[in-house]
């Protein structure tokens, strides 16, 4: 049974330090602090936007606390504290409507946070509007999106936990989308393009559902996305798709199903690499990286990365697998000098 500890005594002394600035005499708005929380969750009545969150974790007893938010987004990895210890952590969160997949339900208005871990303990919290934030926008399919239901998880859903305050993730990936449907749907590209600000990173991983897209169309669609991102001042990053867990008898993934060669014989990751080179766009070769990882884990070990044990699913990832893959994206962003090491969490 989970042991919950709200560290009431610590909260009384820390709420002032970890709540919004004191209200002026003419401002009756309550501070966005621990008064908005229970032992396991917090709710803040804020409009869509980007917010900095600072939490103080720990208390009188040993604790271990993680934070998720909105539609099952991992915002802070599980953090252990010894008895009598507190630690401060900060992150930046994107609040939007719909709060999960762009074609899904609106979700709950405001910012919702959930305290998890083996023994959650929240001693204080402060939520303020974010300023000077670097935004990472994600365009993708079900392997990237904020999946609404357990046990599914897209790697974009796990990426925020690897980022510190000052970098937010706006995940506009959507289940079932191809390059064709993403561009056609006003809830998708028509909504995302105007949101791109100068300097934003926009990661594009679309391939899994381009099963009947011919090579010329697929290439043109990627070029359209790259051009549109650049027109808005954003920095496009093309991401090859994660592999499907489809082994050959010799333990390799060297086959069209695993490596996303579509029904027309189009090598989709190959086209992504080609467009990135031709357009001078940063490439994250997630196909190559996930292929190497899955092959190294083998037939049995790789089952935990995907949903094979739960759903006999060799395409979609578990929360564990999505976290591992998000870590690969984090590493690529740092290695490509797209994010400074000071803005990411390691481990």
mmCIF file of N, CA and C in Angstrom, residues 4 16 39 42 59 91 110 120 133 148 150 156 176 183 189 196 216 219-220 277 311-312 335:
data_model
loop_
_atom_site.group_PDB
_atom_site.id
_atom_site.type_symbol
_atom_site.label_atom_id
_atom_site.label_comp_id
_atom_site.label_asym_id
_atom_site.label_seq_id
_atom_site.Cartn_x
_atom_site.Cartn_y
_atom_site.Cartn_z
ATOM 1 N N UNK A 4 1.346 7.943 1.903
ATOM 2 C CA UNK A 4 1.287 9.338 1.481
ATOM 3 C C UNK A 4 1.638 10.245 2.661
ATOM 4 N N UNK A 16 4.648 30.195 2.087
ATOM 5 C CA UNK A 16 4.945 31.585 1.754
ATOM 6 C C UNK A 16 6.064 31.671 0.734
ATOM 7 N N UNK A 39 -3.247 15.371 -0.783
ATOM 8 C CA UNK A 39 -2.081 14.512 -0.588
ATOM 9 C C UNK A 39 -1.583 13.892 -1.882
ATOM 10 N N UNK A 42 -2.848 18.134 -7.332
ATOM 11 C CA UNK A 42 -3.009 19.589 -7.264
ATOM 12 C C UNK A 42 -3.820 20.047 -8.467
ATOM 13 N N UNK A 59 9.881 15.465 3.625
ATOM 14 C CA UNK A 59 9.218 15.779 4.879
ATOM 15 C C UNK A 59 9.812 15.005 6.031
ATOM 16 N N UNK A 91 10.194 22.646 -13.070
ATOM 17 C CA UNK A 91 9.952 22.267 -14.451
ATOM 18 C C UNK A 91 8.964 23.240 -15.062
ATOM 19 N N UNK A 110 -7.562 24.204 -16.783
ATOM 20 C CA UNK A 110 -6.533 24.501 -15.803
ATOM 21 C C UNK A 110 -5.398 23.504 -15.835
ATOM 22 N N UNK A 120 4.814 9.346 -1.866
ATOM 23 C CA UNK A 120 4.817 10.764 -2.251
ATOM 24 C C UNK A 120 4.757 11.703 -1.046
ATOM 25 N N UNK A 133 10.728 31.087 -22.276
ATOM 26 C CA UNK A 133 10.757 29.627 -22.344
ATOM 27 C C UNK A 133 11.125 29.150 -23.746
ATOM 28 N N UNK A 148 -3.955 8.666 -23.828
ATOM 29 C CA UNK A 148 -4.877 8.898 -22.712
ATOM 30 C C UNK A 148 -5.002 7.729 -21.743
ATOM 31 N N UNK A 150 -3.676 3.993 -19.873
ATOM 32 C CA UNK A 150 -2.685 2.995 -19.493
ATOM 33 C C UNK A 150 -3.027 1.667 -20.182
ATOM 34 N N UNK A 156 6.864 11.119 -26.633
ATOM 35 C CA UNK A 156 6.681 12.538 -26.346
ATOM 36 C C UNK A 156 6.038 12.784 -24.997
ATOM 37 N N UNK A 176 -2.856 7.699 -35.213
ATOM 38 C CA UNK A 176 -3.378 7.335 -36.515
ATOM 39 C C UNK A 176 -3.026 8.260 -37.656
ATOM 40 N N UNK A 183 -1.342 17.028 -42.454
ATOM 41 C CA UNK A 183 -1.384 18.291 -43.192
ATOM 42 C C UNK A 183 -2.810 18.704 -43.528
ATOM 43 N N UNK A 189 -2.003 20.334 -38.365
ATOM 44 C CA UNK A 189 -1.072 21.317 -38.907
ATOM 45 C C UNK A 189 -1.682 22.723 -38.944
ATOM 46 N N UNK A 196 3.890 28.265 -33.747
ATOM 47 C CA UNK A 196 5.350 28.195 -33.785
ATOM 48 C C UNK A 196 5.933 29.599 -33.663
ATOM 49 N N UNK A 216 7.049 10.117 -53.726
ATOM 50 C CA UNK A 216 7.028 11.534 -54.105
ATOM 51 C C UNK A 216 6.132 12.337 -53.167
ATOM 52 N N UNK A 219 7.778 12.559 -49.625
ATOM 53 C CA UNK A 219 8.862 13.531 -49.643
ATOM 54 C C UNK A 219 8.306 14.962 -49.675
ATOM 55 N N UNK A 220 7.327 15.195 -50.534
ATOM 56 C CA UNK A 220 6.745 16.535 -50.649
ATOM 57 C C UNK A 220 6.086 16.969 -49.349
ATOM 58 N N UNK A 277 18.924 15.684 -45.325
ATOM 59 C CA UNK A 277 20.187 16.051 -45.958
ATOM 60 C C UNK A 277 19.984 17.126 -47.018
ATOM 61 N N UNK A 311 -0.495 -6.527 -24.605
ATOM 62 C CA UNK A 311 -1.417 -6.432 -25.735
ATOM 63 C C UNK A 311 -0.960 -7.212 -26.966
ATOM 64 N N UNK A 312 0.160 -7.949 -26.853
ATOM 65 C CA UNK A 312 0.777 -8.572 -28.042
ATOM 66 C C UNK A 312 1.025 -7.514 -29.127
ATOM 67 N N UNK A 335 23.378 16.327 -28.022
ATOM 68 C CA UNK A 335 24.513 16.060 -28.910
ATOM 69 C C UNK A 335 24.493 16.960 -30.142
#
